[in-house]
Short mmCIF file of C-alpha atoms in Angstrom, two decimals:
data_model
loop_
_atom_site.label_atom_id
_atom_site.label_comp_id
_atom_site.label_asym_id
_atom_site.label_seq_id
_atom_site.Cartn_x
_atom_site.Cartn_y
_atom_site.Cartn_z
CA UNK A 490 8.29 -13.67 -15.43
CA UNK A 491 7.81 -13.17 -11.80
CA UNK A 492 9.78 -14.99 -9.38
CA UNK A 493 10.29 -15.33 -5.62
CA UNK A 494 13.48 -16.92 -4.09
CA UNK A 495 13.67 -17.77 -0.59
CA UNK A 496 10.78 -14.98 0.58
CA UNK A 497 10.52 -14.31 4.26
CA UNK A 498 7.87 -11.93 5.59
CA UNK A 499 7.99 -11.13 8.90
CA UNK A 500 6.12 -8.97 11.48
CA UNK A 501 6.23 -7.64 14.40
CA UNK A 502 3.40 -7.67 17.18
CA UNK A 503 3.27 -7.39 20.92
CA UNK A 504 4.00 -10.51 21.49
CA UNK A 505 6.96 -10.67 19.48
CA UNK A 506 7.58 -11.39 15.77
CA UNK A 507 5.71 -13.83 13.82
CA UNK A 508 6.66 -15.06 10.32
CA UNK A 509 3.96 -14.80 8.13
CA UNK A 510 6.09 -16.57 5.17
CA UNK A 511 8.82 -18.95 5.37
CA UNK A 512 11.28 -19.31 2.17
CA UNK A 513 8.56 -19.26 -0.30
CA UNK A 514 9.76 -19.81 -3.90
CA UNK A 515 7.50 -19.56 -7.35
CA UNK A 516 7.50 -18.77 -10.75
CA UNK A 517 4.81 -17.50 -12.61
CA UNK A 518 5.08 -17.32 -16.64
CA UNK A 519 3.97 -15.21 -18.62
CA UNK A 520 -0.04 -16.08 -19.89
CA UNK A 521 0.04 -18.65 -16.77
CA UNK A 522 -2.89 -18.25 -14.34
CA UNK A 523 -2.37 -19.34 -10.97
CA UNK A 524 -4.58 -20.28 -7.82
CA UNK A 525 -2.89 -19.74 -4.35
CA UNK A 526 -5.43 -21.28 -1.60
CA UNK A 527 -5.34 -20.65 1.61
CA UNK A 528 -7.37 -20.28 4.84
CA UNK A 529 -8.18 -17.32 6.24
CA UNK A 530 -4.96 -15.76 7.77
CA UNK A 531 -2.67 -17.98 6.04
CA UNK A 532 -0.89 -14.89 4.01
CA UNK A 533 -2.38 -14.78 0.91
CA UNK A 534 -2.66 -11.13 0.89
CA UNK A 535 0.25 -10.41 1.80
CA UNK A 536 2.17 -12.93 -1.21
CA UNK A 537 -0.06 -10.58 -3.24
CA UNK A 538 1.38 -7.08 -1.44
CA UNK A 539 4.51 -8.81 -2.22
CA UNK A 540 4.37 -9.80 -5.61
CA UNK A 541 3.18 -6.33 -6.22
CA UNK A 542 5.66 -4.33 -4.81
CA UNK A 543 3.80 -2.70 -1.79
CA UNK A 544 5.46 -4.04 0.59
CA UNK A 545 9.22 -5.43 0.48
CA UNK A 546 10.02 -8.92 1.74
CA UNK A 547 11.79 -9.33 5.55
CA UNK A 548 14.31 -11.45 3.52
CA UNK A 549 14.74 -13.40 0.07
CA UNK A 550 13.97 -11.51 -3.58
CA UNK A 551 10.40 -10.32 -5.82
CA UNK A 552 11.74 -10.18 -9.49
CA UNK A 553 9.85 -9.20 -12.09
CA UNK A 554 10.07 -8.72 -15.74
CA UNK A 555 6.45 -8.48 -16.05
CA UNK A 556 4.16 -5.47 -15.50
CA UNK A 557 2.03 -5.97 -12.60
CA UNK A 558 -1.65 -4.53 -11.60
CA UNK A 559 -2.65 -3.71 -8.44
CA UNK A 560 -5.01 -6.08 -6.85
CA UNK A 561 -7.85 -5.50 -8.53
CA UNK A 562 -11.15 -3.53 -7.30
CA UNK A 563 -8.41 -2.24 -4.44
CA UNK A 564 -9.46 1.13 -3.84
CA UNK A 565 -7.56 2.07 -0.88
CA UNK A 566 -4.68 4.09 -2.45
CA UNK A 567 -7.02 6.32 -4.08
CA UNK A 568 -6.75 9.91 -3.03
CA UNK A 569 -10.23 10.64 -1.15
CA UNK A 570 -10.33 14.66 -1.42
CA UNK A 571 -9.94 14.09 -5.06
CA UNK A 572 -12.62 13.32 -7.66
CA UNK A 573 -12.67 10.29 -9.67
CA UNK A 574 -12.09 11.51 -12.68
CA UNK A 575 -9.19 13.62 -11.22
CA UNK A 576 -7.81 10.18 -9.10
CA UNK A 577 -7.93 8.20 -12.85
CA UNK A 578 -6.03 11.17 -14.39
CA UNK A 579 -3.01 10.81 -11.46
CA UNK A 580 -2.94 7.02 -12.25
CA UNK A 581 -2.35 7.30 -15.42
CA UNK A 582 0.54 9.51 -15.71
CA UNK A 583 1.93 7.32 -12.93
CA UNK A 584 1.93 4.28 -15.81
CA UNK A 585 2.40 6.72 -18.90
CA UNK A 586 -1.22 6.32 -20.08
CA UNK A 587 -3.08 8.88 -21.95
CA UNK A 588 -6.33 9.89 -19.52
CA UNK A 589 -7.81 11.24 -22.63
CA UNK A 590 -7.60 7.48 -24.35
CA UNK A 591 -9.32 5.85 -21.04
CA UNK A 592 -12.48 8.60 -19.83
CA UNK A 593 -14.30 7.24 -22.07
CA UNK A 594 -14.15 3.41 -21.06
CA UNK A 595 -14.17 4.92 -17.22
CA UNK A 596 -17.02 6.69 -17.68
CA UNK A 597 -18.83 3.80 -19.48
CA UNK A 598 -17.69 0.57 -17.50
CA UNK A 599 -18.21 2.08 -13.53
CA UNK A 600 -21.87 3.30 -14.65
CA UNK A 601 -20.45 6.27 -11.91
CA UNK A 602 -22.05 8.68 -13.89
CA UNK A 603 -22.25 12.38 -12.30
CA UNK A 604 -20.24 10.82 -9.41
CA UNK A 605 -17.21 10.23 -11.49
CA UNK A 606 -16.57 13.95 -10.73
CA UNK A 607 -17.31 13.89 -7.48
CA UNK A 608 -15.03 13.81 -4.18
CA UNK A 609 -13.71 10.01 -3.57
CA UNK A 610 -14.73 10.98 0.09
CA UNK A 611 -18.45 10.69 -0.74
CA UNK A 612 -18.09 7.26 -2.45
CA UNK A 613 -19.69 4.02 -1.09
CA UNK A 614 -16.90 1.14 -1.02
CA UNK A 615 -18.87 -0.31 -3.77
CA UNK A 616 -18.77 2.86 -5.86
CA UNK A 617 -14.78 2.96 -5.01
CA UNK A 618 -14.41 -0.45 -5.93
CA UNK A 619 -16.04 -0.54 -9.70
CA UNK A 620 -14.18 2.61 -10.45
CA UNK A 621 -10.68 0.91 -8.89
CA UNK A 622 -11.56 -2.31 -11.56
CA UNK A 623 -12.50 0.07 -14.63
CA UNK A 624 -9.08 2.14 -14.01
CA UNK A 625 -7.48 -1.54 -13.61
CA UNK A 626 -9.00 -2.19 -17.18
CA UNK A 627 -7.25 0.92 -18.81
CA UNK A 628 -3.61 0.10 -17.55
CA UNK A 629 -2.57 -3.14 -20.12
CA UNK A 630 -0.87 -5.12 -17.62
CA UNK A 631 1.01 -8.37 -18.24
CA UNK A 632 0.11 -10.13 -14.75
CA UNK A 633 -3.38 -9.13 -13.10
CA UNK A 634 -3.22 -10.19 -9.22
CA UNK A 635 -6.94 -10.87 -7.85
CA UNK A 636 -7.42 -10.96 -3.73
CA UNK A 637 -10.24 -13.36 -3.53
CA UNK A 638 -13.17 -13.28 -5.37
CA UNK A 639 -13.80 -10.36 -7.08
CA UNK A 640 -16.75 -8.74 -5.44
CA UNK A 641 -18.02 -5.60 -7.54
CA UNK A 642 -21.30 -4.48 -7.89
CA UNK A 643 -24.45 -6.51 -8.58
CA UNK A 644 -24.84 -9.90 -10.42
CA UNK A 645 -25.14 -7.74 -13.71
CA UNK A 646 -22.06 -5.56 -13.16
CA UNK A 647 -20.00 -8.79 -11.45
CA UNK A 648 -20.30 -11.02 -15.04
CA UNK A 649 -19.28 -7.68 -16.40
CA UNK A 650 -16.22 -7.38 -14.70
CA UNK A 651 -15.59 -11.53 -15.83
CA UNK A 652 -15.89 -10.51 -19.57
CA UNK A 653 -13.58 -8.22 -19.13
CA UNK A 654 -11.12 -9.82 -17.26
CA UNK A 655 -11.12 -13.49 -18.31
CA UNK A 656 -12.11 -13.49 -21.33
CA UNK A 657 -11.46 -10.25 -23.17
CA UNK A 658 -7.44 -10.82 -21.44
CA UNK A 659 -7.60 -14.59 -21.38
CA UNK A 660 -3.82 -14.29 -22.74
CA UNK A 661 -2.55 -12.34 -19.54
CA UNK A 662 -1.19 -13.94 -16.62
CA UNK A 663 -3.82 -14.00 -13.51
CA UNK A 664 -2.28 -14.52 -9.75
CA UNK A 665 -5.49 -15.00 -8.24
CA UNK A 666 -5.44 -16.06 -4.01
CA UNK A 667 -8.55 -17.51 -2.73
CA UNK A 668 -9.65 -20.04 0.04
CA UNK A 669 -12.32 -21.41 -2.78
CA UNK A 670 -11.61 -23.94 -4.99
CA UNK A 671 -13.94 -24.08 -7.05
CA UNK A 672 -12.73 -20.56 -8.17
CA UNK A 673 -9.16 -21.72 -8.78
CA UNK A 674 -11.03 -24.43 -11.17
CA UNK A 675 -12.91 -22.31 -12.86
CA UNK A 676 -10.10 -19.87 -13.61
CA UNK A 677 -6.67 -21.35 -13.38
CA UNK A 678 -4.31 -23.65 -14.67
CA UNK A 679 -2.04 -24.43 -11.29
CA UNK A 680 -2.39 -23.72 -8.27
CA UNK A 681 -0.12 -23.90 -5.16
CA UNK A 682 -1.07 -24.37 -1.79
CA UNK A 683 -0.61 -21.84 0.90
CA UNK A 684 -0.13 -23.18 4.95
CA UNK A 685 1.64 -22.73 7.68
CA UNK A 686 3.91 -19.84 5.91
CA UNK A 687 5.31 -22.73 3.59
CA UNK A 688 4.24 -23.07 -0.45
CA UNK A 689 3.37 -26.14 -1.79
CA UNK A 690 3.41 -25.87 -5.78
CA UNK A 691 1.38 -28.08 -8.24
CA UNK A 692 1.37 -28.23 -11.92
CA UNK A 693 -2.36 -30.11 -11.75
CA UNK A 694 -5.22 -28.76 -10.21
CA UNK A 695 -6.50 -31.80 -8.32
CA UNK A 696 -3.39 -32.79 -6.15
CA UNK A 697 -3.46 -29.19 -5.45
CA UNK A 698 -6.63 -29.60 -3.94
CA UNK A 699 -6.31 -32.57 -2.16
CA UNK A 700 -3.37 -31.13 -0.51
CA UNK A 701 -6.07 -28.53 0.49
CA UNK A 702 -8.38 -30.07 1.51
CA UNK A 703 -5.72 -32.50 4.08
CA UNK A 704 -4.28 -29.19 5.35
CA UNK A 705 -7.15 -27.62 6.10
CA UNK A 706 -8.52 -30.62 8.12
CA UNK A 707 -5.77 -31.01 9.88
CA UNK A 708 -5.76 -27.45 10.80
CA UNK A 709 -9.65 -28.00 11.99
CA UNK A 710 -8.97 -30.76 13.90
CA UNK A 711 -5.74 -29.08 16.12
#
């Protein structure tokens, strides 16, 4: 399970502190897949730094007795003077996988080919993001967190990535934070609604896009 208590995330800018989250709580179950929506700015990413383990709440407690991913197609930690292949080796020892049981799959599902043992410097951000979601597929995690809409590749490569995810680990748990609901329908059970540093939580996903949809008007309209 993961749960938050009482989260507070704070941070500081010129013009003085501003909380970014205000005494969130939430439980997530194992095999549960849950929609956070939010506008733009609202703190999604940072619930899913949280939730991760990147950054540490200002107050309250992140517990987990899950194994959690990074978000996925996140390429930013990778080490750019590095090569792929080198970069996929270094993650796995850092989760106690076998590199020899994952080249392979690597190798197959980023379609990097020559590049994979090339410099990370000389990647495009696409090229760093399918080889960030094919080194996601090697670690088996109990709770996937998705930023937004996964945005790898083409059309061909994106329903790719969907196989893989959704339906080849339908039983894992998926966080996924988006502002869109229709991709909270299409891919969760719940969903809870981010605004104004508050959580609303919803065991349906309708209310929890009415609720949505009011907040975000209201938000227009100020």
């Amino acid at each position: 399970m993961i749960e938050l208590e009482d989260v507070v995330k704070d941070y500081k800018t010129n013009s003085g502190p501003v909380r970014v989250l205000d005494r969130v709580n939430l439980r997530v179950h194992p095999g549960q897949q849950l929609g956070i929506l939010g506008r733009n700015g609202a703190g999604k990413s940072t619930m899913i730094r949280l939730i991760s383990g990147t950054e540490l709440p200002t107050a309250g407690s992140v517990r987990r007795t899950m194994s959690v991913s990074w978000p996925l197609a996140f390429g930013g930690a990778f080490q750019g003077t590095l090569t792929g292949y080198d970069n996929l080796r270094f993650i796995c020892r850092v989760y106690g996988v076998d590199p020899a049981d994952c080249v392979d799959f690597v190798e197959d599902f980023s379609e990097l080919g020559i590049y994979l043992r090339e410099p990370i410097r000389s990647y495009s951000s696409g090229m760093r993001a399918r080889l960030a979601f094919a080194i996601s597929m090697t670690v088996d995690f109990d709770c996937y967190l998705i930023d937004e809409i996964i945005a790898v590749g083409d059309a061909r490569f994106h329903a790719k990535c969907m196989v893989e995810l959704f339906e080849k680990r339908a039983d894992k748990a998926k966080i996924i934070v988006s502002h869109d609901p229709g991709y909270v329908r299409q891919h969760c059970h719940n969903a809870a609604v981010l605004s104004d540093g508050k959580l609303t939580y919803f065991d349906d996903l309708d209310p929890a896009f009415e609720h949505y949809a009011e907040v975000t008007s209201a938000r227009a309209a100020d």
